[in-house]
Coordinates of C-alpha atoms and ligand atoms in Angstrom, one line a residue:
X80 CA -22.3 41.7 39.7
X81 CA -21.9 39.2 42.5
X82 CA -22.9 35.5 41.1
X83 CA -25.1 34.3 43.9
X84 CA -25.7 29.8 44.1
X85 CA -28.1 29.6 46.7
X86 CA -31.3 31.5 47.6
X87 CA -29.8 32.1 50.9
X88 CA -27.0 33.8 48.6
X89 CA -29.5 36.1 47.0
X90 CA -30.6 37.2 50.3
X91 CA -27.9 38.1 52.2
X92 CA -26.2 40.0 49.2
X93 CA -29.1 41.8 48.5
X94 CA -30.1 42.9 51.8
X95 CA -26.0 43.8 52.1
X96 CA -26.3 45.9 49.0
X97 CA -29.2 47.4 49.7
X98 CA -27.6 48.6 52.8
X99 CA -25.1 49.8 50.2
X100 CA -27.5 51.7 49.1
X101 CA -28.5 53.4 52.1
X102 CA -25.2 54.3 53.4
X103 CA -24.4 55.9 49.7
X104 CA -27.4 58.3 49.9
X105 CA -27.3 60.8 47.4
X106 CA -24.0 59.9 46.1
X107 CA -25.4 56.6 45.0
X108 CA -24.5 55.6 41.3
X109 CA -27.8 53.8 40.8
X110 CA -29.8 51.5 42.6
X111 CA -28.8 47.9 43.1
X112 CA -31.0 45.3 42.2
X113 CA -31.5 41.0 41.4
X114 CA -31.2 39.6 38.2
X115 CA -32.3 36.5 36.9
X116 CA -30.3 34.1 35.6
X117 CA -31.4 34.7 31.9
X118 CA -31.1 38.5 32.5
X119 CA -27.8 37.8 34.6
X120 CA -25.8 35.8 31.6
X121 CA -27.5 38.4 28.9
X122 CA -25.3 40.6 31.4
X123 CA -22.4 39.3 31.3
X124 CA -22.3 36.1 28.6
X125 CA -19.0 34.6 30.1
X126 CA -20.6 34.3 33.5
X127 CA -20.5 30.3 34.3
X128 CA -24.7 29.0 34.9
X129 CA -23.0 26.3 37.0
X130 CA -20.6 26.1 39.8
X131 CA -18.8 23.0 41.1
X132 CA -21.7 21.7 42.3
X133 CA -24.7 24.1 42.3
X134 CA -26.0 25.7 39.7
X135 CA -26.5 29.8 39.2
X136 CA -29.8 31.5 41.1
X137 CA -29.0 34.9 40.0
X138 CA -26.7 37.7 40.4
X139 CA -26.7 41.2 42.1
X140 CA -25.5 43.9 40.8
X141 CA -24.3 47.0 42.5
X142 CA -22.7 50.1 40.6
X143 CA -19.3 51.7 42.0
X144 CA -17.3 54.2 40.8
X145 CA -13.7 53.8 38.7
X146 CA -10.8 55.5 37.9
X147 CA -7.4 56.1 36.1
X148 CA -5.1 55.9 39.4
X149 CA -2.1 57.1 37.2
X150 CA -3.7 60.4 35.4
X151 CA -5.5 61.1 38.8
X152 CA -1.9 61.7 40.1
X153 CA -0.7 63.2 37.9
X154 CA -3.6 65.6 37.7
X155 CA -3.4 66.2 41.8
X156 CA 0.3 67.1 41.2
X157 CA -0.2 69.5 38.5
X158 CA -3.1 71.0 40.2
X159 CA -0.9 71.5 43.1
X160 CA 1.7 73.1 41.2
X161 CA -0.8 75.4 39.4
X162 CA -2.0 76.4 43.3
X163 CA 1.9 77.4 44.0
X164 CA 3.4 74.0 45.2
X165 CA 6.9 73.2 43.9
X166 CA 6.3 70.1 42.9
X167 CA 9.8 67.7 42.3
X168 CA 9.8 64.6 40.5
X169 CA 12.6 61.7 40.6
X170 CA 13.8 63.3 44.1
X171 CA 14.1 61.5 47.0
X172 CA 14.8 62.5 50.5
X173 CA 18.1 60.7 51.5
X174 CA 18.7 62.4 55.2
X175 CA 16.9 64.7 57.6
X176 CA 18.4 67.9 58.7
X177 CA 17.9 68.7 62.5
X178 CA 18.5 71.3 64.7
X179 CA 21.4 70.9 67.2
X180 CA 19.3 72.3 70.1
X181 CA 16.4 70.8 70.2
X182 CA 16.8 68.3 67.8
X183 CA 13.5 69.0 65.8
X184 CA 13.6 68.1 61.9
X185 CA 14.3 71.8 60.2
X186 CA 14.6 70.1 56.2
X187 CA 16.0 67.3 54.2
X188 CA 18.9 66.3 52.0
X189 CA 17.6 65.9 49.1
X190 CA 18.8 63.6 45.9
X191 CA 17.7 64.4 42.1
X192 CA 17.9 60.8 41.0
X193 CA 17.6 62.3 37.4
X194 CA 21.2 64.3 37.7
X195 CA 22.0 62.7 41.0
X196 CA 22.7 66.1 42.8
X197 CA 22.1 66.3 45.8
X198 CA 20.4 69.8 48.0
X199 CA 19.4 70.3 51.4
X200 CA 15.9 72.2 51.6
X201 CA 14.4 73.7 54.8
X202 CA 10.9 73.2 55.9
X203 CA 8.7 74.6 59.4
X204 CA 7.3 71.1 59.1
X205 CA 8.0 67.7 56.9
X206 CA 5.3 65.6 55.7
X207 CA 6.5 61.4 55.4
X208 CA 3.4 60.3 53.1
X209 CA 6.1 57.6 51.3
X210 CA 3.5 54.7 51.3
X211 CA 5.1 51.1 51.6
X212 CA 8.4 52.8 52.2
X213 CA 7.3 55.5 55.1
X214 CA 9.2 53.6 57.9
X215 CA 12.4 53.6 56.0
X216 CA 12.1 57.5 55.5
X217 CA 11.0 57.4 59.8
X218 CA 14.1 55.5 60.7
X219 CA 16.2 57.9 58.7
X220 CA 15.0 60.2 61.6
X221 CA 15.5 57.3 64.3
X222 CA 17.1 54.5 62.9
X223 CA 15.5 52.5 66.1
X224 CA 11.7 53.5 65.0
X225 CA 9.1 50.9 65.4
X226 CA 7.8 49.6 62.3
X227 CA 4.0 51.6 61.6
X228 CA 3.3 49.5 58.3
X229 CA 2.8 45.8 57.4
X230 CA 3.2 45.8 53.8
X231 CA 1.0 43.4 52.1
X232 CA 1.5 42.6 48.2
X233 CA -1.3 42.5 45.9
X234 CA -1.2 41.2 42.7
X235 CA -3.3 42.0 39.2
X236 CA -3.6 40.6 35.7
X237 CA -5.2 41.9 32.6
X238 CA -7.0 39.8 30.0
X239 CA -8.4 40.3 26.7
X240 CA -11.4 42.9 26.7
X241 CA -13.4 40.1 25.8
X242 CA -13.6 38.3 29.6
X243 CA -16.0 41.1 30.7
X244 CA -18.5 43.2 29.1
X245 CA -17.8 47.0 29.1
X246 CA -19.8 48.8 32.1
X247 CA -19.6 45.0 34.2
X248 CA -17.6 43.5 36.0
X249 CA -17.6 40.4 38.3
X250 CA -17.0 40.4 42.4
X251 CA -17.2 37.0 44.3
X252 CA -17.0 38.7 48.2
X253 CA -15.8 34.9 49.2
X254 CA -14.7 32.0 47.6
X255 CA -14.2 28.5 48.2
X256 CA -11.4 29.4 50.4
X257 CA -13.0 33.0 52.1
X258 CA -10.9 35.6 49.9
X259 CA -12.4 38.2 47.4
X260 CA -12.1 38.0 43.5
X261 CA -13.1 40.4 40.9
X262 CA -12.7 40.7 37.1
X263 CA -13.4 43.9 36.2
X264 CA -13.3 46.2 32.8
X265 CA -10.3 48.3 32.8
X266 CA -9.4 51.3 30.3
X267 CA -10.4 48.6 27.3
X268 CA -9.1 45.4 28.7
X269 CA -10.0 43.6 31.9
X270 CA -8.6 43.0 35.1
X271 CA -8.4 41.0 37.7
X272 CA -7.2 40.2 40.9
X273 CA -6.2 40.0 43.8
X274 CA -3.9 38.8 46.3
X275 CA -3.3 40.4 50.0
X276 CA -0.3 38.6 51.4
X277 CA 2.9 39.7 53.6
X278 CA 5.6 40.8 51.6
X279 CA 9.1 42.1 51.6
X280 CA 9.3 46.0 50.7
X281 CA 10.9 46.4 47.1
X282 CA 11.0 49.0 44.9
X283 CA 9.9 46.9 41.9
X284 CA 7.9 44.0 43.5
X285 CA 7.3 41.3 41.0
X286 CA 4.2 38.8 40.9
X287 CA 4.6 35.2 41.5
X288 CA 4.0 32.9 38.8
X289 CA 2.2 30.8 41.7
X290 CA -0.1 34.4 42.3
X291 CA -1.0 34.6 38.7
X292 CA -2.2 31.0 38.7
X293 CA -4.3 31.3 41.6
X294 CA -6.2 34.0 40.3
X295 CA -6.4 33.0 37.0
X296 CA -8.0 29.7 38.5
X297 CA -10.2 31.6 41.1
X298 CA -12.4 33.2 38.4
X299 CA -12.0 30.2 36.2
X300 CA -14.8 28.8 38.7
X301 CA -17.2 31.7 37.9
X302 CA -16.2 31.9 34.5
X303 CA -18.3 29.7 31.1
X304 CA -14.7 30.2 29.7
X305 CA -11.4 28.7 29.9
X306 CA -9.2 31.9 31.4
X307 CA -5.9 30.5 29.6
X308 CA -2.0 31.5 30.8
X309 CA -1.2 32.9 27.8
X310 CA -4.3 35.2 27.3
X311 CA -2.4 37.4 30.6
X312 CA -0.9 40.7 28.8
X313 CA 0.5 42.1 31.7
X314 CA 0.6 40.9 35.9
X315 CA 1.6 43.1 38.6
X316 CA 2.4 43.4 42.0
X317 CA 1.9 46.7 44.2
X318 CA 2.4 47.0 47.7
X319 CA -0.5 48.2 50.6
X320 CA 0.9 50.5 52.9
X321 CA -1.7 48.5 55.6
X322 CA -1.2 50.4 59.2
X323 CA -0.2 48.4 61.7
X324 CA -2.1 46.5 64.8
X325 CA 1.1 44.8 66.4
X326 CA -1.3 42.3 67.6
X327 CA -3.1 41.2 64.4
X328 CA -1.7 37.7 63.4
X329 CA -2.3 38.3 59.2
X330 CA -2.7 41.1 57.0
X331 CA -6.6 40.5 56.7
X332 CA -7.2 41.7 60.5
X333 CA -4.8 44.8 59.6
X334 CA -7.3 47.6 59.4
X335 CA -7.0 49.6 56.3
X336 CA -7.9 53.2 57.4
X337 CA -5.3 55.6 57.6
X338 CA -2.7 56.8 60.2
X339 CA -1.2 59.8 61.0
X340 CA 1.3 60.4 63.5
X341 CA 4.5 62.6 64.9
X342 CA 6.4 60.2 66.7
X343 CA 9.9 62.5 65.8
X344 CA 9.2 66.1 66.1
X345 CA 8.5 67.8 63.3
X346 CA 8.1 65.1 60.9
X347 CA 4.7 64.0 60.4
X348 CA 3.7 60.5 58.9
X349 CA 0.8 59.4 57.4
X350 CA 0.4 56.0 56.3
X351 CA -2.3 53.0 55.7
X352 CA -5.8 54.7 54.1
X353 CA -6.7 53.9 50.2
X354 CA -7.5 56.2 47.3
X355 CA -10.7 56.2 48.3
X356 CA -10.6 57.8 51.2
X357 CA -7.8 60.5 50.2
X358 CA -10.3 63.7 50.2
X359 CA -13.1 61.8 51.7
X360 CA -15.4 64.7 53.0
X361 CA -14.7 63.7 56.9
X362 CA -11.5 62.5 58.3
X363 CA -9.9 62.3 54.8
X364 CA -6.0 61.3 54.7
X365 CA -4.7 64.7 53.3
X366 CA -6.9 66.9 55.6
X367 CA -5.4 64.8 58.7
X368 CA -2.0 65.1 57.0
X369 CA -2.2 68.9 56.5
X370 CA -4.2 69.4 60.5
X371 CA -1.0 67.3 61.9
X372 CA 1.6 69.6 59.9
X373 CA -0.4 72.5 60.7
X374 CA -0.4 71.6 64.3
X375 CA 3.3 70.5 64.3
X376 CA 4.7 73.5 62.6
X377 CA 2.5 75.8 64.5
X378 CA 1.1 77.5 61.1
X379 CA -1.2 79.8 60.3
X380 CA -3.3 79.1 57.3
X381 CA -4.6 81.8 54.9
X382 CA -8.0 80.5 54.7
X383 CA -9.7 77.0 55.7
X384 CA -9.5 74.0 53.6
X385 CA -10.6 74.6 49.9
X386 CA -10.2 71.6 48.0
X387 CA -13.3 70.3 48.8
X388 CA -14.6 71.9 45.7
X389 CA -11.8 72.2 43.6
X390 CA -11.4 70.8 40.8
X391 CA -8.3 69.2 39.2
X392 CA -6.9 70.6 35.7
X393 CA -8.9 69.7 33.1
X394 CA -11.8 69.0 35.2
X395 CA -13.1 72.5 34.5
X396 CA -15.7 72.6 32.0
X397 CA -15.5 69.1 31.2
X398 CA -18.7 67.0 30.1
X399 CA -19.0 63.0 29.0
X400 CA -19.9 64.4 26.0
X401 CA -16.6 66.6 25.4
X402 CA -14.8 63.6 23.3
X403 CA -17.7 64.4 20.4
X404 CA -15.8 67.9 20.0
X405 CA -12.5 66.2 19.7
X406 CA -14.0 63.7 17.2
X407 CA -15.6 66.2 14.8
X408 CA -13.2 69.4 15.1
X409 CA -9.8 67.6 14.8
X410 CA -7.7 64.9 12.3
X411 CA -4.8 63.2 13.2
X412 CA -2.1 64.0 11.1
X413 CA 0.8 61.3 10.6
X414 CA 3.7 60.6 9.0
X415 CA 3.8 57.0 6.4
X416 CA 7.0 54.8 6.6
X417 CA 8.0 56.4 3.4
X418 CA 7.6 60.0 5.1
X419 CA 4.3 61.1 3.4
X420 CA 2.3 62.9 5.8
X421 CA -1.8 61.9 5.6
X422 CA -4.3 62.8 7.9
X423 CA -6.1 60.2 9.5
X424 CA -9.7 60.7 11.6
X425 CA -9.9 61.7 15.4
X426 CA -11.5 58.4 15.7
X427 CA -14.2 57.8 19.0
X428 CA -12.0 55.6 20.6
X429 CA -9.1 58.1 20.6
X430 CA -11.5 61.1 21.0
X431 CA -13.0 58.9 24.6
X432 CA -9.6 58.3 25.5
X433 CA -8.2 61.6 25.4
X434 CA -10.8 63.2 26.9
X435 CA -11.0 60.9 30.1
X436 CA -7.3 61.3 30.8
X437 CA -6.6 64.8 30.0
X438 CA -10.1 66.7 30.4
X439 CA -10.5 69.6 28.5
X440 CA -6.8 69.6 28.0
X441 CA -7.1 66.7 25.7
X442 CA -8.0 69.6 23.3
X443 CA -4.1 70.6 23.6
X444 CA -3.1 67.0 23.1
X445 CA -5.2 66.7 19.6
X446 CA -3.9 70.4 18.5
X447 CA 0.0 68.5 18.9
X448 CA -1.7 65.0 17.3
X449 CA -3.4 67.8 14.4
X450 CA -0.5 70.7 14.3
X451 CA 3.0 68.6 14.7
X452 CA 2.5 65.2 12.9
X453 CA 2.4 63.5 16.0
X454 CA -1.3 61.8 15.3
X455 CA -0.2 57.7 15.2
X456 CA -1.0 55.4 17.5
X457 CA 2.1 54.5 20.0
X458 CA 0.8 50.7 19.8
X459 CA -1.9 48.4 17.5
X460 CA -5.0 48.1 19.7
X461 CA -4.6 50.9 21.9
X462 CA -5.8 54.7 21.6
X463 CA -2.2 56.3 22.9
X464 CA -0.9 58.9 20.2
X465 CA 2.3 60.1 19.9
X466 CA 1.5 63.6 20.7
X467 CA 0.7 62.3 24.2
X468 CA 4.6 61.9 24.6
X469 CA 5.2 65.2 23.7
X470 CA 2.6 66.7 26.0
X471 CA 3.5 65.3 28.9
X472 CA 7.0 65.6 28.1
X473 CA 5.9 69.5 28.4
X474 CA 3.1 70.0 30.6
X475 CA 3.2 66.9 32.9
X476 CA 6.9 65.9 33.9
X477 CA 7.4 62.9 31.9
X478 CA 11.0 62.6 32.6
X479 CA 11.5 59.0 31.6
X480 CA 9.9 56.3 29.1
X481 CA 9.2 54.5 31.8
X482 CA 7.4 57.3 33.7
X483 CA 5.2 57.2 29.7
X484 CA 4.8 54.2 29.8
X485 CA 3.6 53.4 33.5
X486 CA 3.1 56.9 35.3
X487 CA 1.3 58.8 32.0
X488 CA -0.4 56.4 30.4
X489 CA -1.3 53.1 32.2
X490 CA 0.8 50.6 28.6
X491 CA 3.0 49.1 30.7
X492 CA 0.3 47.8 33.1
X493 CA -2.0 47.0 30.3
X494 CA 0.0 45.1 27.9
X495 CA 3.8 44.1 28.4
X496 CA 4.4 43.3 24.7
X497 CA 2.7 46.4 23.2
X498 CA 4.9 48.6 25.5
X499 CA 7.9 47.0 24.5
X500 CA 6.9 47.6 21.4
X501 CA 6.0 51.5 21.4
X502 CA 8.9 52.2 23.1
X503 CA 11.1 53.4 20.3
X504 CA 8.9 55.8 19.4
X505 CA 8.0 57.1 22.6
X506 CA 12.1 57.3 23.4
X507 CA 12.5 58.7 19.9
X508 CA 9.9 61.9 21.0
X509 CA 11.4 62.2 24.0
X510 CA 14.9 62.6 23.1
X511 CA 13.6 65.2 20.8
X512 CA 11.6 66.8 23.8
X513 CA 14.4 67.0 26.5
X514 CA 17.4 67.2 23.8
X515 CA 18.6 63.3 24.7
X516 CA 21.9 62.2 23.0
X517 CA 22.2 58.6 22.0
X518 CA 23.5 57.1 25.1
X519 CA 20.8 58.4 27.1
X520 CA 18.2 56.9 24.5
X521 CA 20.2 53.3 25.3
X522 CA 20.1 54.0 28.5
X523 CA 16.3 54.8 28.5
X524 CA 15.6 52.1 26.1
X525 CA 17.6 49.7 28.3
X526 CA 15.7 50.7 32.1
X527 CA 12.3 50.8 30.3
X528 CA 12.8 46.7 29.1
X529 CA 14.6 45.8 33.0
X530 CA 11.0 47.8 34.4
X531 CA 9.1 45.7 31.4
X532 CA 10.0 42.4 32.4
X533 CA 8.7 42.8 36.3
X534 CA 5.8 42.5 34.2
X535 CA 6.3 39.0 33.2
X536 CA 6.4 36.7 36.5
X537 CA 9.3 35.5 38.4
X538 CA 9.1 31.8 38.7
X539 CA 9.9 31.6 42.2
X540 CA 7.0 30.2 44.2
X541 CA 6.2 31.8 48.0
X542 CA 2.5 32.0 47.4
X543 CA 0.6 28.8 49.6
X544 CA -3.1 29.6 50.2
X545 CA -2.6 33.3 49.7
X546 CA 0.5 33.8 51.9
X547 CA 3.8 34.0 51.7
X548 CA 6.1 31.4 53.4
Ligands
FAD889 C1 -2.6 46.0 44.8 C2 -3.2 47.3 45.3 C3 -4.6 47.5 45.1 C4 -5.2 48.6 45.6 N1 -6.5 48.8 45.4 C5 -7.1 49.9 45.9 C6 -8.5 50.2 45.6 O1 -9.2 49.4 45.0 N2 -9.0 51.3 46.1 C7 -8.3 52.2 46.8 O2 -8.8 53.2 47.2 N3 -7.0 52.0 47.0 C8 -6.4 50.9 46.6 N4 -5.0 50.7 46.8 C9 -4.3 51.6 47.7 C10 -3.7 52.8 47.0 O3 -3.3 52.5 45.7 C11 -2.4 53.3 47.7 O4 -1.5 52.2 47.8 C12 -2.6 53.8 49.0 O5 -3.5 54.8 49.0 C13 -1.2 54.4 49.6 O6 -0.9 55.6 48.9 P1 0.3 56.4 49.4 O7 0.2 57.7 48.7 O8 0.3 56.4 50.9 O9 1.6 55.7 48.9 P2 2.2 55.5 47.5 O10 1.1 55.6 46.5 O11 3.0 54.2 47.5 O12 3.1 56.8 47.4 C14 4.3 56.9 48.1 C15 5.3 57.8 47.3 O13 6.4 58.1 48.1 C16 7.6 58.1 47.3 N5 8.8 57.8 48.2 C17 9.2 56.7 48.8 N6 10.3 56.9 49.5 C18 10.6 58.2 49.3 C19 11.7 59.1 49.7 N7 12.7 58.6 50.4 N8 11.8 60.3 49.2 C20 10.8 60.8 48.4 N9 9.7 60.1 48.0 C21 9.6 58.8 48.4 C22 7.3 56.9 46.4 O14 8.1 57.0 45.2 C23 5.8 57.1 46.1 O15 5.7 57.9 45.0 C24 -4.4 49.6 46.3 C25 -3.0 49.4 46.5 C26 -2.4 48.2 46.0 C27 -1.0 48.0 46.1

């Protein structure tokens, strides 16, 4: 919902959503409308009936569509592999291979960062979708490339579920000082955010305690409730890939749409775009990506583009209502502290979360939670079972506890403390899964606390009026 403090307000946001509307069509969640300012705080109870200095007229409220970016990745890759991709985690291109003639890119030297072997592969065409880190793979093909991408940070905290109402969350398109914030519910807890300022590329960027204050104080003036430091369970900082204009001054004029290119032959870069707009139907980032390689490696596909309709694994047969079959046909069986083993109830909230991140696979997970005493919760408060661990230790490439805890399930991102505190258990499954010895456990135990506390901010202020100095 969008709070709205003047009639002029209510206006021009409806009128905007209602063109919303329009441009959504058929693929329109459900219509947008005005609510009152009774029906509005019956809504959403935290929602503040005053500003600074104008009170509430009403809000209005548009439906979008959410998802689990970390299972919808892992899903894509698994789907791939099930469609005959070799898919490799934890490996990282360290050096193109060319050919002496013409100088075209024929392959890649490639690291396994798990073993740290190294292998050179040979390809008709390579594809540089590395995100914030694409020109760093493009100058490994010209060290003098021009930069493509102006990395911009954005930064996220979670609250307490308790800030927002489940199915509602809160979008102010411009504050006091013109930027967009939003509180939204997230996979049981809220979030919000968010910054969009220049940035270094790191591997692990951290959030500024100065980023975490501004947000926290940003919806503080929407908010009936005091949003307190210590309520944040987790902050984070991701980078945007944003293409670049060499022109544009700030990252706010950087457009946001995708870019594909083949400035080196036979390496083609895309770069910029969003998860949203990864399959759209037209000029959707992986169809350009695949044209360009198709183009550049002069290939000849099979057949035209099917993924239009193809669904991911576990999408197959899957209803909203599949968790009730989860719920009623399996237990949970676990083990006590004194080594009984009890069986406990496939209760809704772990039969819901199941089935959203695994589909109609979740039925596998809840046969290990049922069929190997795997059925406790990894953490108090949260739905993750043990037997997750071991499934995606199996079926889904979960190589690390840190790829558990932030690439597999979303703990890391939705609790700090709670991860930290699952994570003996989860490196305990996983040593059993991939046959770990007990300096590999230390070593897991110690990389998964190092990725933990990028969690926690870094004191350092560079954030004035959402940029960095
Ligand atoms: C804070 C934030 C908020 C966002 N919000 C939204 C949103 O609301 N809606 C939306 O649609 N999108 C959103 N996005 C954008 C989206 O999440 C992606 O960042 C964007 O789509 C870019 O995806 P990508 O696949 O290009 O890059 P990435 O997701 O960054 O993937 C790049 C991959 O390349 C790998 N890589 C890097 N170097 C190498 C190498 N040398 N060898 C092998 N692999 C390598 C990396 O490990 C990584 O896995 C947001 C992003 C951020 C940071």
């Amino acid at each position: 919902m969008t709070p709205c403090f003047n009639w002029f307000e209510v206006a021009y946001y409806w009128m905007g959503l209602k063109m919303y509307d329009l441009v959504a069509a058929r693929h329109i969640l459900h219509l947008s409308r005005y609510y009152s300012v009774q029906e509005s705080i019956e809504l959403f109870p935290t929602l503040a009936r005053k500003g600074k200095d104008k009170s509430l007229r009403g809000t209005v409220v548009y439906y979008d569509g959410q998802m689990n970016d970390s299972r919808l990745n892992v899903g894509l890759a698994c789907s791939a592999a099930l469609a005959g991709a070799a898919v490799l985690n934890h490996a990282e291109v360290i050096s193109f291979l060319k050919d002496e003639g013409s100088e075209r890119i024929i392959g890649a030297k490639i690291r396994d960062n798990l073993s740290g072997q190294e292998f050179e592969t040979y390809a008709e065409v390579v594809v540089n979708a590395a995100g914030p880190f694409c020109d760093s793979v493009r100058k490994m093909a010209n060290k003098d490339a021009q930069p493509m991408i102006c990395p911009s940070s954005g930064v996220h905290v979670v609250l307490p579920d308790y800030y927002s109402p489940e199915g509602m969350g809160l979008i102010v398109p411009k504050t006091k000082d013109g930027r967009v914030v939003f509180m939204l519910p997230w996979l049981g807890r809220t979030v919000a955010g968010t910054t969009d300022s220049n940035t270094s590329i790191t591997a692990l960027p951290e959030p500024h305690e100065d980023e975490i204050q501004f947000i926290l104080d940003a919806i503080c003036d929407y908010l009936n409730v005091k949003v307190r430091r210590t309520d944040v369970l987790s902050a984070w900082s991701g980078i945007r890939p944003l293409a670049m204009d060499p022109t544009a001054k700030n990252t706010e004029s950087i457009s946001r749409d995708h870019v594909v290119c083949e400035d080196f032959p036979g390496l083609v870069t895309i770069t910029g775009g969003k998860w949203t707009t990864y399959r759209r139907i037209i000029f959707s980032m992986a169809e350009d990506a695949v044209n360009a390689a198709i183009k550049s490696g002069k290939l000849s596909p099979r057949n035209e583009c099917i993924t239009g309709n193809l669904r991911l694994v576990g999408g197959d047969g899957w209803e909203s209502s599949s968790f009730t079959v989860l719920a009623q046909q399996y237990v949970r069986m676990k083990k006590t502290h004194g080594g009984k083993v009890v069986p406990g109830v496939m209760d809704t909230a772990s039969a819901k979360h199941l089935s959203h991140a695994y589909g109609t696979l979740a039925e596998r997970v809840a046969t290990i939670a049922q069929n190997e005493t795997l059925g406790k919760r990894l953490a108090h408060g949260y739905p993750y079972l043990e037997a997750e661990v071991a499934y995606c230790a199996r079926n889904e490439y979960c190589e690390s506890a840190i790829d558990f805890i932030a690439r597999r399930s979303r703990l890391a991102f939705l609790d700090t403390d709670a991860a930290g505190r699952a994570l003996p258990r989860i490196i305990e499954i996983l040593a059993k899964e991939h046959n770990w010895d007990r300096s590999r456990q230390k070593q897991e135990m110690q990389k998964a606390r190092e990725f933990l506390e990028t969690f926690k901010s870094s004191k350092n202020a560079q954030f004035h009026d959402g940029k960095h100095k």
